[in-house]
Tab-separated table of C-alpha atoms in Angstrom:
chain	number	residue	atom	x	y	z
A	70	MET	CA	-200.888	38.268	237.838
A	71	ARG	CA	-197.743	38.960	236.176
A	72	VAL	CA	-195.939	36.540	238.040
A	73	TRP	CA	-198.666	33.470	236.839
A	74	ARG	CA	-198.197	34.734	233.482
A	75	ILE	CA	-194.398	34.240	233.147
A	76	GLY	CA	-195.030	30.525	234.643
A	77	TRP	CA	-197.556	30.025	232.410
A	78	VAL	CA	-195.093	30.452	229.270
A	79	THR	CA	-192.238	29.188	231.043
A	80	LEU	CA	-194.262	25.640	231.134
A	81	ALA	CA	-195.963	25.867	227.430
A	82	TRP	CA	-192.073	26.440	225.939
A	83	ALA	CA	-190.864	23.361	228.671
A	84	ARG	CA	-194.049	21.499	226.724
A	85	VAL	CA	-192.690	22.323	223.498
A	86	ALA	CA	-189.272	21.226	223.721
A	87	VAL	CA	-190.036	17.670	224.913
A	88	ALA	CA	-192.397	16.950	222.398
A	89	GLN	CA	-189.358	18.465	219.975
A	90	GLY	CA	-188.827	15.267	218.845
A	91	GLY	CA	-187.067	11.778	219.243
A	92	PRO	CA	-183.393	10.523	219.659
A	93	TRP	CA	-181.519	10.247	216.574
A	94	VAL	CA	-181.404	7.728	214.331
A	95	VAL	CA	-179.286	5.712	212.793
A	96	THR	CA	-178.801	5.269	208.745
A	97	PRO	CA	-177.526	2.195	207.813
A	98	ALA	CA	-178.592	0.299	211.110
A	99	ARG	CA	-175.616	-1.416	210.904
A	100	PRO	CA	-172.274	0.214	209.054
A	101	THR	CA	-168.771	-0.763	208.616
A	102	VAL	CA	-165.450	1.255	209.140
A	103	GLY	CA	-165.662	3.752	206.306
A	104	ASP	CA	-169.129	3.706	205.478
A	105	THR	CA	-171.281	6.987	205.250
A	106	VAL	CA	-173.445	7.076	208.670
A	107	TRP	CA	-176.504	9.516	208.761
A	108	LEU	CA	-177.560	10.772	212.091
A	109	GLU	CA	-181.477	11.584	211.616
A	110	ARG	CA	-183.307	13.886	214.230
A	111	ALA	CA	-186.961	15.125	213.658
A	112	ILE	CA	-187.620	18.685	215.491
A	113	ALA	CA	-191.052	19.285	215.931
A	114	VAL	CA	-191.772	23.808	215.853
A	115	PRO	CA	-194.583	25.364	215.349
A	116	PRO	CA	-195.730	26.688	212.122
A	117	GLY	CA	-193.784	29.635	210.113
A	118	TRP	CA	-190.271	28.319	212.354
A	119	ARG	CA	-187.561	27.488	210.858
A	120	VAL	CA	-184.254	25.036	212.826
A	121	ARG	CA	-180.791	25.495	211.976
A	122	ALA	CA	-177.660	22.931	212.561
A	123	ALA	CA	-174.598	23.953	214.069
A	124	ARG	CA	-171.720	21.788	212.553
A	125	LEU	CA	-170.405	18.633	214.358
A	126	GLU	CA	-166.884	18.389	215.853
A	127	VAL	CA	-164.161	15.742	214.751
A	128	THR	CA	-163.099	13.063	217.180
A	129	ALA	CA	-160.830	10.062	217.169
A	130	ASP	CA	-163.110	7.883	216.045
A	131	LEU	CA	-165.802	9.616	213.988
A	132	GLU	CA	-165.392	12.683	211.463
A	133	PRO	CA	-168.290	14.483	209.566
A	134	LEU	CA	-168.337	14.244	205.966
A	135	GLY	CA	-170.048	18.071	205.230
A	136	ASP	CA	-172.219	20.593	206.589
A	137	PRO	CA	-175.875	19.385	208.001
A	138	ALA	CA	-178.841	18.703	206.295
A	139	VAL	CA	-182.270	20.462	207.187
A	140	LEU	CA	-185.072	19.064	205.321
A	141	ALA	CA	-188.539	20.039	205.902
A	142	SER	CA	-191.356	17.431	207.344
A	143	ALA	CA	-194.881	17.341	207.948
A	144	THR	CA	-193.953	18.249	211.363
A	145	GLY	CA	-191.659	20.459	211.366
A	146	TRP	CA	-187.824	19.956	210.403
A	147	VAL	CA	-185.568	17.396	209.616
A	148	VAL	CA	-181.654	17.377	210.925
A	149	ARG	CA	-179.048	14.731	209.045
A	150	TYR	CA	-175.611	14.947	209.697
A	151	PRO	CA	-173.179	12.798	207.471
A	152	VAL	CA	-170.224	10.511	209.572
A	153	VAL	CA	-167.805	8.148	208.785
A	154	ALA	CA	-166.551	6.320	211.568
A	155	TRP	CA	-162.737	4.877	210.923
A	156	THR	CA	-162.549	1.972	213.963
A	157	PRO	CA	-164.946	-0.436	214.960
A	158	GLY	CA	-167.298	-0.733	217.769
A	159	ALA	CA	-169.725	1.562	219.700
A	160	HIS	CA	-169.080	5.014	219.319
A	161	ARG	CA	-170.877	8.170	221.363
A	162	LEU	CA	-171.054	11.529	219.383
A	163	ALA	CA	-172.483	14.982	221.300
A	164	VAL	CA	-174.273	16.669	218.609
A	165	PRO	CA	-174.521	20.293	219.284
A	166	PRO	CA	-177.533	22.155	220.312
A	167	VAL	CA	-179.841	23.242	217.339
A	168	TRP	CA	-181.319	26.709	217.339
A	169	ARG	CA	-185.136	27.286	216.376
A	170	LEU	CA	-185.928	30.754	214.687
A	171	GLY	CA	-189.310	32.168	214.432
A	172	PRO	CA	-190.881	34.165	212.464
A	173	ASP	CA	-191.350	36.929	214.195
A	174	GLY	CA	-187.298	37.062	215.382
A	175	ARG	CA	-187.414	35.078	217.940
A	176	ALA	CA	-185.117	32.384	218.536
A	177	ASP	CA	-184.528	29.367	220.946
A	178	SER	CA	-182.248	26.246	221.324
A	179	THR	CA	-182.497	22.398	221.522
A	180	PRO	CA	-180.225	20.139	223.171
A	181	GLY	CA	-178.673	18.121	220.546
A	182	GLY	CA	-177.982	15.223	222.932
A	183	THR	CA	-175.557	11.816	221.777
A	184	ALA	CA	-176.067	9.758	219.276
A	185	SER	CA	-174.728	6.281	219.754
A	186	VAL	CA	-173.359	4.720	216.710
A	187	THR	CA	-172.245	1.143	216.658
A	188	VAL	CA	-169.689	0.283	213.640
A	189	GLY	CA	-168.592	-3.167	212.542
A	190	SER	CA	-165.322	-4.372	210.951
A	191	VAL	CA	-164.821	-5.104	207.034
A	192	LEU	CA	-162.185	-7.406	208.682
A	193	PRO	CA	-163.878	-10.714	208.942
A	194	ASP	CA	-163.822	-12.314	212.731
A	195	THR	CA	-161.401	-15.283	212.471
A	196	ALA	CA	-160.028	-17.328	214.770
A	197	ARG	CA	-156.809	-16.722	216.310
A	198	PRO	CA	-154.646	-18.548	214.006
A	199	GLU	CA	-152.609	-21.715	215.277
A	200	PRO	CA	-148.742	-21.842	214.257
A	201	ARG	CA	-146.940	-23.993	211.919
A	202	GLY	CA	-144.109	-25.527	211.094
A	203	GLN	CA	-141.603	-23.625	208.853
A	204	LEU	CA	-141.918	-24.311	204.699
A	205	GLY	CA	-139.851	-26.501	202.586
A	206	PRO	CA	-137.353	-24.670	200.122
A	207	LEU	CA	-139.960	-23.448	197.145
A	208	ARG	CA	-136.566	-24.186	195.084
A	209	SER	CA	-136.805	-27.728	193.158
A	210	SER	CA	-134.221	-29.705	194.152
A	211	HIS	CA	-132.988	-30.401	190.350
A	212	GLN	CA	-131.998	-27.429	188.471
A	213	ASP	CA	-131.302	-27.292	184.723
A	214	PRO	CA	-127.676	-25.795	183.846
A	215	VAL	CA	-129.052	-25.060	179.681
A	216	PRO	CA	-131.046	-21.761	180.183
A	217	PRO	CA	-128.351	-19.910	182.532
A	218	LEU	CA	-125.785	-21.066	179.897
A	219	LEU	CA	-127.742	-19.965	177.006
A	220	ALA	CA	-128.620	-16.556	178.571
A	221	ILE	CA	-124.738	-15.736	179.482
A	222	LEU	CA	-123.971	-17.050	176.281
A	223	LEU	CA	-126.786	-14.487	174.468
A	224	ALA	CA	-125.428	-11.551	176.593
A	225	GLY	CA	-121.529	-12.668	175.516
A	226	GLY	CA	-122.548	-12.376	172.236
A	227	LEU	CA	-124.594	-9.117	172.872
A	228	ILE	CA	-121.297	-7.339	173.788
A	229	GLY	CA	-118.807	-8.671	171.605
A	230	ALA	CA	-121.264	-7.530	168.870
A	231	ALA	CA	-122.034	-4.240	170.571
A	232	LEU	CA	-118.191	-3.413	170.888
A	233	ALA	CA	-117.456	-4.816	167.136
A	234	TRP	CA	-119.933	-2.087	166.211
A	235	ARG	CA	-118.083	0.292	168.177
A	236	ARG	CA	-114.586	-0.177	167.101
A	237	ARG	CA	-115.434	-0.669	163.450
A	238	ALA	CA	-113.107	1.411	161.132
A	239	PRO	CA	-113.473	4.748	160.701
A	240	ARG	CA	-114.359	5.296	156.859
A	241	LEU	CA	-112.514	6.995	154.205
A	242	ALA	CA	-113.197	10.656	153.241
A	243	ALA	CA	-113.195	11.438	150.271
A	244	PRO	CA	-110.576	13.673	149.227
A	245	SER	CA	-110.772	17.630	148.819
A	246	PRO	CA	-110.660	18.766	145.725
A	247	GLU	CA	-107.466	20.954	144.987
A	248	VAL	CA	-107.478	24.733	145.352
A	249	ALA	CA	-105.954	26.488	142.708
A	250	ARG	CA	-103.585	29.609	144.936
A	251	ASP	CA	-103.754	32.606	143.683
A	252	PRO	CA	-100.547	34.000	142.208
A	253	GLU	CA	-97.910	35.685	143.971
A	254	VAL	CA	-97.571	39.838	144.412
A	255	PRO	CA	-94.762	40.669	142.986
A	256	ASP	CA	-92.454	42.903	144.601
A	257	ALA	CA	-93.044	45.853	142.740
A	258	ARG	CA	-96.850	46.350	143.634
A	259	TRP	CA	-95.963	45.876	146.855
A	260	LEU	CA	-93.422	48.834	146.698
A	261	ALA	CA	-95.522	50.844	144.790
A	262	ALA	CA	-98.646	50.748	147.887
A	263	GLY	CA	-95.675	51.946	149.937
A	264	GLU	CA	-95.026	48.442	151.856
A	265	PRO	CA	-91.316	47.754	151.635
A	266	LYS	CA	-91.138	45.756	155.159
A	267	ALA	CA	-93.671	43.348	153.669
A	268	VAL	CA	-91.526	42.678	150.748
A	269	ALA	CA	-88.539	42.308	152.759
A	270	ALA	CA	-90.015	39.935	155.397
A	271	ARG	CA	-91.469	37.688	152.822
A	272	ALA	CA	-87.761	37.703	151.405
A	273	ILE	CA	-86.170	36.585	154.791
A	274	TRP	CA	-89.324	33.982	155.360
A	275	ARG	CA	-88.052	32.664	151.674
A	276	LEU	CA	-84.036	32.439	152.523
A	277	ARG	CA	-84.841	31.411	156.082
A	278	ILE	CA	-86.670	28.228	154.753
A	279	ALA	CA	-83.753	27.474	152.510
A	280	LEU	CA	-80.993	27.313	155.125
A	281	ALA	CA	-83.336	25.535	157.400
A	282	GLN	CA	-83.422	22.412	154.386
A	283	ALA	CA	-79.910	23.244	154.106
A	284	VAL	CA	-78.396	22.878	157.394
A	285	PRO	CA	-81.535	21.840	159.631
A	286	ALA	CA	-79.775	23.293	162.847
A	287	ALA	CA	-80.804	26.995	161.549
A	288	HIS	CA	-84.260	26.377	162.060
A	289	PRO	CA	-86.526	29.494	160.951
A	290	ALA	CA	-87.371	28.944	165.208
A	291	LEU	CA	-83.911	31.207	165.876
A	292	SER	CA	-82.884	34.501	165.524
A	293	THR	CA	-80.819	35.926	162.724
A	294	ALA	CA	-78.000	35.973	164.931
A	295	GLU	CA	-78.611	32.511	166.710
A	296	CYS	CA	-78.911	31.311	162.727
A	297	LEU	CA	-75.676	32.719	161.812
A	298	ALA	CA	-74.374	31.195	164.807
A	299	ALA	CA	-75.578	27.337	163.625
A	300	LEU	CA	-74.511	28.333	159.834
A	301	GLU	CA	-71.165	29.150	161.271
A	302	GLN	CA	-70.884	26.502	163.222
A	303	ALA	CA	-72.160	23.777	160.098
A	304	ARG	CA	-69.322	25.843	158.199
A	305	PRO	CA	-71.540	25.379	154.604
A	306	THR	CA	-69.609	25.953	151.106
A	307	THR	CA	-72.020	28.011	149.890
A	308	PRO	CA	-73.265	31.133	149.565
A	309	PRO	CA	-70.294	33.292	151.631
A	310	LEU	CA	-70.955	33.427	155.264
A	311	ALA	CA	-70.286	37.252	155.319
A	312	ASP	CA	-72.404	38.289	152.061
A	313	LEU	CA	-75.418	35.906	153.740
A	314	ARG	CA	-75.135	37.579	157.078
A	315	ASP	CA	-74.708	41.179	155.411
A	316	LEU	CA	-77.874	40.473	153.198
A	317	LEU	CA	-80.191	39.346	156.191
A	318	GLU	CA	-79.109	42.120	158.181
A	319	GLN	CA	-80.164	44.333	155.865
A	320	LEU	CA	-83.260	42.461	155.560
A	321	ASP	CA	-83.945	42.987	159.363
A	322	ARG	CA	-83.438	46.585	159.136
A	323	VAL	CA	-86.210	47.013	156.392
A	324	ALA	CA	-88.513	44.255	158.037
A	325	PHE	CA	-88.062	45.763	161.647
A	326	ALA	CA	-86.594	49.320	161.268
A	327	SER	CA	-86.473	51.945	158.931
A	328	ALA	CA	-83.804	51.864	156.456
A	329	ASP	CA	-84.428	55.010	154.131
A	330	GLY	CA	-82.574	54.697	151.120
A	331	THR	CA	-82.260	51.256	150.719
A	332	ASP	CA	-82.951	49.483	147.394
A	333	VAL	CA	-85.393	46.658	148.928
A	334	ALA	CA	-85.924	45.267	145.209
A	335	ALA	CA	-82.496	44.632	144.459
A	336	LEU	CA	-82.089	42.961	148.260
A	337	ALA	CA	-84.938	40.753	147.858
A	338	THR	CA	-83.687	39.842	144.336
A	339	VAL	CA	-80.704	38.608	145.872
A	340	ALA	CA	-82.376	36.773	148.877
A	341	ARG	CA	-84.768	35.213	146.082
A	342	ARG	CA	-81.355	33.980	143.941
A	343	VAL	CA	-79.562	32.680	147.024
A	344	ALA	CA	-82.697	30.623	148.339
A	345	ARG	CA	-82.365	28.886	144.628
A	346	GLU	CA	-78.985	28.053	145.046
A	347	LEU	CA	-79.806	26.264	148.079
A	348	ALA	CA	-82.560	24.549	147.135
A	349	PRO	CA	-81.335	20.629	146.698
């Protein structure tokens, strides 16, 4: 009795599986390359049962455009797959099994089968073109030389104008206003501040400038010994070379060393007087 029941249940499930639906329907009927093609199939199930469809695999010719859609119908459910074909011709696509889920937790699968899609080409079906002869030159035999000459003249004029504009004379700047010079600080003020070296350095510089104007060979870039050698070679008439040597050496000792007890103010006065005598 138990074996008979098992056989009866198996036969009933087989009848239900046969009546689950027909083949896959292609929409639109005549798709072309790049069109969205819908594969539809009705799945008949008992009341209360649901259907779950798996995703399609990507092939070289067909590619799914999204997840499958499961829609309710009067006799059960309708499974829809959106696909697209990239090559024309007849294509066969293996559809994965469709799962049926019962309200009491039972589950069963139905083979998806194979869907056939015939895709047309978007290119016109024309005959093989016949070979043609070589085309003639597109440029006419007669050419007008005026437009090229005008273009060359215009370009030359623009370049010349640009060069003339870039090489224009510089604008004359307005003379800067003269700034009033501060009066010279007296030697007594420097000495009162304890800066005898500053007084000596200023006296040396004034005297060396005057000597360079009188004897160009004794320019300020020379040392004191070199300056005296240049003056001795030039043999100036005034002032006496011995007095000038003594004055410069004393000022150097005050400016670059410590010469205690030296009357810096007197030396600066003598240096100023000698510079005035050498001035032209």
